[in-house]
Amino acid sequence: MPSLSLRINLDPDGRVGPGKIELLEQIAAFGSISAAARGMEMSYKHAWDLVEDMNRVFGKPLVAAQTGGRKGGGAQLTAVGLAVVSRFRAIERAASAAAAAHMEALQAEIDAG
């Protein structure tokens, strides 16, 4: 069955899509940018750059990070970060529902050969 992938262009240089949203969800789950990066098989620097890009696009932090030390650092989503994840997933569900009949029609075309 064909699947739908959603990417939202927020400004000429800023987008949010499934990868960035998954990163935010992993940060929320693990409480750490580093652990989220490892779980997604990306470097810490790449994960940090993605977070910084999202912070820039939204004009406020989506992730609140604390520097490591003896007790270690950590990270959590801000209220804005939680809202962005929630809204993206809601838009994704709505788009999937709206496209369902068309996706089935595409699959029928594939099956018909």
PDB file of C-alpha atoms in Angstrom:
ATOM      1  CA  MET A   1       0.000   0.000   0.000  1.00  0.00           C
ATOM      2  CA  PRO A   2       1.389   3.441  -0.837  1.00  0.00           C
ATOM      3  CA  SER A   3       2.219   5.587   2.162  1.00  0.00           C
ATOM      4  CA  LEU A   4       2.109   9.313   2.754  1.00  0.00           C
ATOM      5  CA  SER A   5       5.077  11.258   4.113  1.00  0.00           C
ATOM      6  CA  LEU A   6       4.508  14.809   5.285  1.00  0.00           C
ATOM      7  CA  ARG A   7       7.026  17.655   5.274  1.00  0.00           C
ATOM      8  CA  ILE A   8       5.989  21.183   6.187  1.00  0.00           C
ATOM      9  CA  ASN A   9       7.894  24.150   4.754  1.00  0.00           C
ATOM     10  CA  LEU A  10       7.920  26.785   7.481  1.00  0.00           C
ATOM     11  CA  ASP A  11      10.155  29.341   5.793  1.00  0.00           C
ATOM     12  CA  PRO A  12      12.442  29.329   2.734  1.00  0.00           C
ATOM     13  CA  ASP A  13      15.224  27.625   4.709  1.00  0.00           C
ATOM     14  CA  GLY A  14      13.277  25.747   7.356  1.00  0.00           C
ATOM     15  CA  ARG A  15      11.269  22.578   7.176  1.00  0.00           C
ATOM     16  CA  VAL A  16       9.919  20.073   9.640  1.00  0.00           C
ATOM     17  CA  GLY A  17       9.161  16.507   8.713  1.00  0.00           C
ATOM     18  CA  PRO A  18       9.106  12.994  10.110  1.00  0.00           C
ATOM     19  CA  GLY A  19      12.829  12.896  10.917  1.00  0.00           C
ATOM     20  CA  LYS A  20      12.914  16.056  13.004  1.00  0.00           C
ATOM     21  CA  ILE A  21       9.674  15.110  14.741  1.00  0.00           C
ATOM     22  CA  GLU A  22      11.062  11.663  15.546  1.00  0.00           C
ATOM     23  CA  LEU A  23      14.177  13.345  16.966  1.00  0.00           C
ATOM     24  CA  LEU A  24      12.003  15.487  19.248  1.00  0.00           C
ATOM     25  CA  GLU A  25      10.037  12.395  20.319  1.00  0.00           C
ATOM     26  CA  GLN A  26      13.270  10.523  21.066  1.00  0.00           C
ATOM     27  CA  ILE A  27      14.608  13.460  23.103  1.00  0.00           C
ATOM     28  CA  ALA A  28      11.353  13.462  25.089  1.00  0.00           C
ATOM     29  CA  ALA A  29      11.583   9.691  25.622  1.00  0.00           C
ATOM     30  CA  PHE A  30      15.266   9.540  26.620  1.00  0.00           C
ATOM     31  CA  GLY A  31      15.731  12.968  28.215  1.00  0.00           C
ATOM     32  CA  SER A  32      18.919  13.363  26.227  1.00  0.00           C
ATOM     33  CA  ILE A  33      19.948  14.667  22.815  1.00  0.00           C
ATOM     34  CA  SER A  34      22.885  12.258  22.828  1.00  0.00           C
ATOM     35  CA  ALA A  35      20.716   9.198  23.556  1.00  0.00           C
ATOM     36  CA  ALA A  36      18.174  10.321  20.958  1.00  0.00           C
ATOM     37  CA  ALA A  37      20.961  10.682  18.377  1.00  0.00           C
ATOM     38  CA  ARG A  38      22.326   7.213  19.169  1.00  0.00           C
ATOM     39  CA  GLY A  39      18.834   5.730  18.906  1.00  0.00           C
ATOM     40  CA  MET A  40      18.436   7.278  15.465  1.00  0.00           C
ATOM     41  CA  GLU A  41      21.979   6.346  14.371  1.00  0.00           C
ATOM     42  CA  MET A  42      23.112   9.922  13.827  1.00  0.00           C
ATOM     43  CA  SER A  43      25.915  11.934  15.339  1.00  0.00           C
ATOM     44  CA  TYR A  44      25.304  14.126  18.360  1.00  0.00           C
ATOM     45  CA  LYS A  45      26.421  17.124  16.277  1.00  0.00           C
ATOM     46  CA  HIS A  46      23.878  16.384  13.552  1.00  0.00           C
ATOM     47  CA  ALA A  47      21.107  16.018  16.145  1.00  0.00           C
ATOM     48  CA  TRP A  48      22.184  19.258  17.833  1.00  0.00           C
ATOM     49  CA  ASP A  49      22.253  21.068  14.472  1.00  0.00           C
ATOM     50  CA  LEU A  50      18.695  19.863  13.729  1.00  0.00           C
ATOM     51  CA  VAL A  51      17.514  21.087  17.142  1.00  0.00           C
ATOM     52  CA  GLU A  52      19.206  24.456  16.591  1.00  0.00           C
ATOM     53  CA  ASP A  53      17.586  24.737  13.154  1.00  0.00           C
ATOM     54  CA  MET A  54      14.135  24.082  14.630  1.00  0.00           C
ATOM     55  CA  ASN A  55      14.779  26.613  17.401  1.00  0.00           C
ATOM     56  CA  ARG A  56      15.738  29.198  14.758  1.00  0.00           C
ATOM     57  CA  VAL A  57      12.686  28.541  12.577  1.00  0.00           C
ATOM     58  CA  PHE A  58      10.247  28.758  15.488  1.00  0.00           C
ATOM     59  CA  GLY A  59      12.048  31.708  17.080  1.00  0.00           C
ATOM     60  CA  LYS A  60      12.105  30.021  20.476  1.00  0.00           C
ATOM     61  CA  PRO A  61      13.558  26.853  21.970  1.00  0.00           C
ATOM     62  CA  LEU A  62      11.824  23.541  21.303  1.00  0.00           C
ATOM     63  CA  VAL A  63      14.368  21.732  23.463  1.00  0.00           C
ATOM     64  CA  ALA A  64      15.768  22.840  26.810  1.00  0.00           C
ATOM     65  CA  ALA A  65      19.235  21.300  27.210  1.00  0.00           C
ATOM     66  CA  GLN A  66      21.403  21.312  30.307  1.00  0.00           C
ATOM     67  CA  THR A  67      25.167  20.996  30.011  1.00  0.00           C
ATOM     68  CA  GLY A  68      26.712  17.755  31.228  1.00  0.00           C
ATOM     69  CA  GLY A  69      28.964  17.470  34.202  1.00  0.00           C
ATOM     70  CA  ARG A  70      29.348  15.127  37.159  1.00  0.00           C
ATOM     71  CA  LYS A  71      25.662  14.392  37.264  1.00  0.00           C
ATOM     72  CA  GLY A  72      25.355  14.554  33.487  1.00  0.00           C
ATOM     73  CA  GLY A  73      23.276  16.863  31.403  1.00  0.00           C
ATOM     74  CA  GLY A  74      19.899  16.293  29.956  1.00  0.00           C
ATOM     75  CA  ALA A  75      17.300  17.645  27.632  1.00  0.00           C
ATOM     76  CA  GLN A  76      13.566  17.942  27.563  1.00  0.00           C
ATOM     77  CA  LEU A  77      11.032  19.407  25.203  1.00  0.00           C
ATOM     78  CA  THR A  78       9.691  22.836  26.030  1.00  0.00           C
ATOM     79  CA  ALA A  79       5.969  23.554  25.848  1.00  0.00           C
ATOM     80  CA  VAL A  80       6.576  24.776  22.289  1.00  0.00           C
ATOM     81  CA  GLY A  81       8.424  21.567  21.414  1.00  0.00           C
ATOM     82  CA  LEU A  82       5.584  19.440  22.779  1.00  0.00           C
ATOM     83  CA  ALA A  83       3.049  21.524  20.841  1.00  0.00           C
ATOM     84  CA  VAL A  84       5.026  21.209  17.589  1.00  0.00           C
ATOM     85  CA  VAL A  85       5.144  17.408  17.913  1.00  0.00           C
ATOM     86  CA  SER A  86       1.449  17.241  18.774  1.00  0.00           C
ATOM     87  CA  ARG A  87       0.396  19.528  15.922  1.00  0.00           C
ATOM     88  CA  PHE A  88       2.603  17.770  13.369  1.00  0.00           C
ATOM     89  CA  ARG A  89       1.179  14.367  14.322  1.00  0.00           C
ATOM     90  CA  ALA A  90      -2.377  15.782  14.147  1.00  0.00           C
ATOM     91  CA  ILE A  91      -1.714  17.250  10.683  1.00  0.00           C
ATOM     92  CA  GLU A  92      -0.195  13.937   9.624  1.00  0.00           C
ATOM     93  CA  ARG A  93      -3.288  12.004  10.797  1.00  0.00           C
ATOM     94  CA  ALA A  94      -5.618  14.456   9.032  1.00  0.00           C
ATOM     95  CA  ALA A  95      -3.620  14.260   5.796  1.00  0.00           C
ATOM     96  CA  SER A  96      -3.605  10.456   5.919  1.00  0.00           C
ATOM     97  CA  ALA A  97      -7.356  10.346   6.474  1.00  0.00           C
ATOM     98  CA  ALA A  98      -7.977  12.814   3.644  1.00  0.00           C
ATOM     99  CA  ALA A  99      -5.756  10.853   1.256  1.00  0.00           C
ATOM    100  CA  ALA A 100      -6.909   7.326   2.194  1.00  0.00           C
ATOM    101  CA  ALA A 101      -9.292   6.808  -0.746  1.00  0.00           C
ATOM    102  CA  HIS A 102      -6.715   8.155  -3.198  1.00  0.00           C
ATOM    103  CA  MET A 103      -4.040   5.879  -1.733  1.00  0.00           C
ATOM    104  CA  GLU A 104      -6.343   2.889  -2.144  1.00  0.00           C
ATOM    105  CA  ALA A 105      -6.959   3.918  -5.760  1.00  0.00           C
ATOM    106  CA  LEU A 106      -3.209   4.119  -6.373  1.00  0.00           C
ATOM    107  CA  GLN A 107      -2.790   0.651  -4.888  1.00  0.00           C
ATOM    108  CA  ALA A 108      -5.563  -0.639  -7.154  1.00  0.00           C
ATOM    109  CA  GLU A 109      -3.656   0.757 -10.148  1.00  0.00           C
ATOM    110  CA  ILE A 110      -0.508  -1.019  -8.977  1.00  0.00           C
ATOM    111  CA  ASP A 111      -2.396  -4.278  -8.415  1.00  0.00           C
ATOM    112  CA  ALA A 112      -4.039  -4.050 -11.844  1.00  0.00           C
ATOM    113  CA  GLY A 113      -0.584  -4.049 -13.385  1.00  0.00           C
TER     114      GLY A 113
END
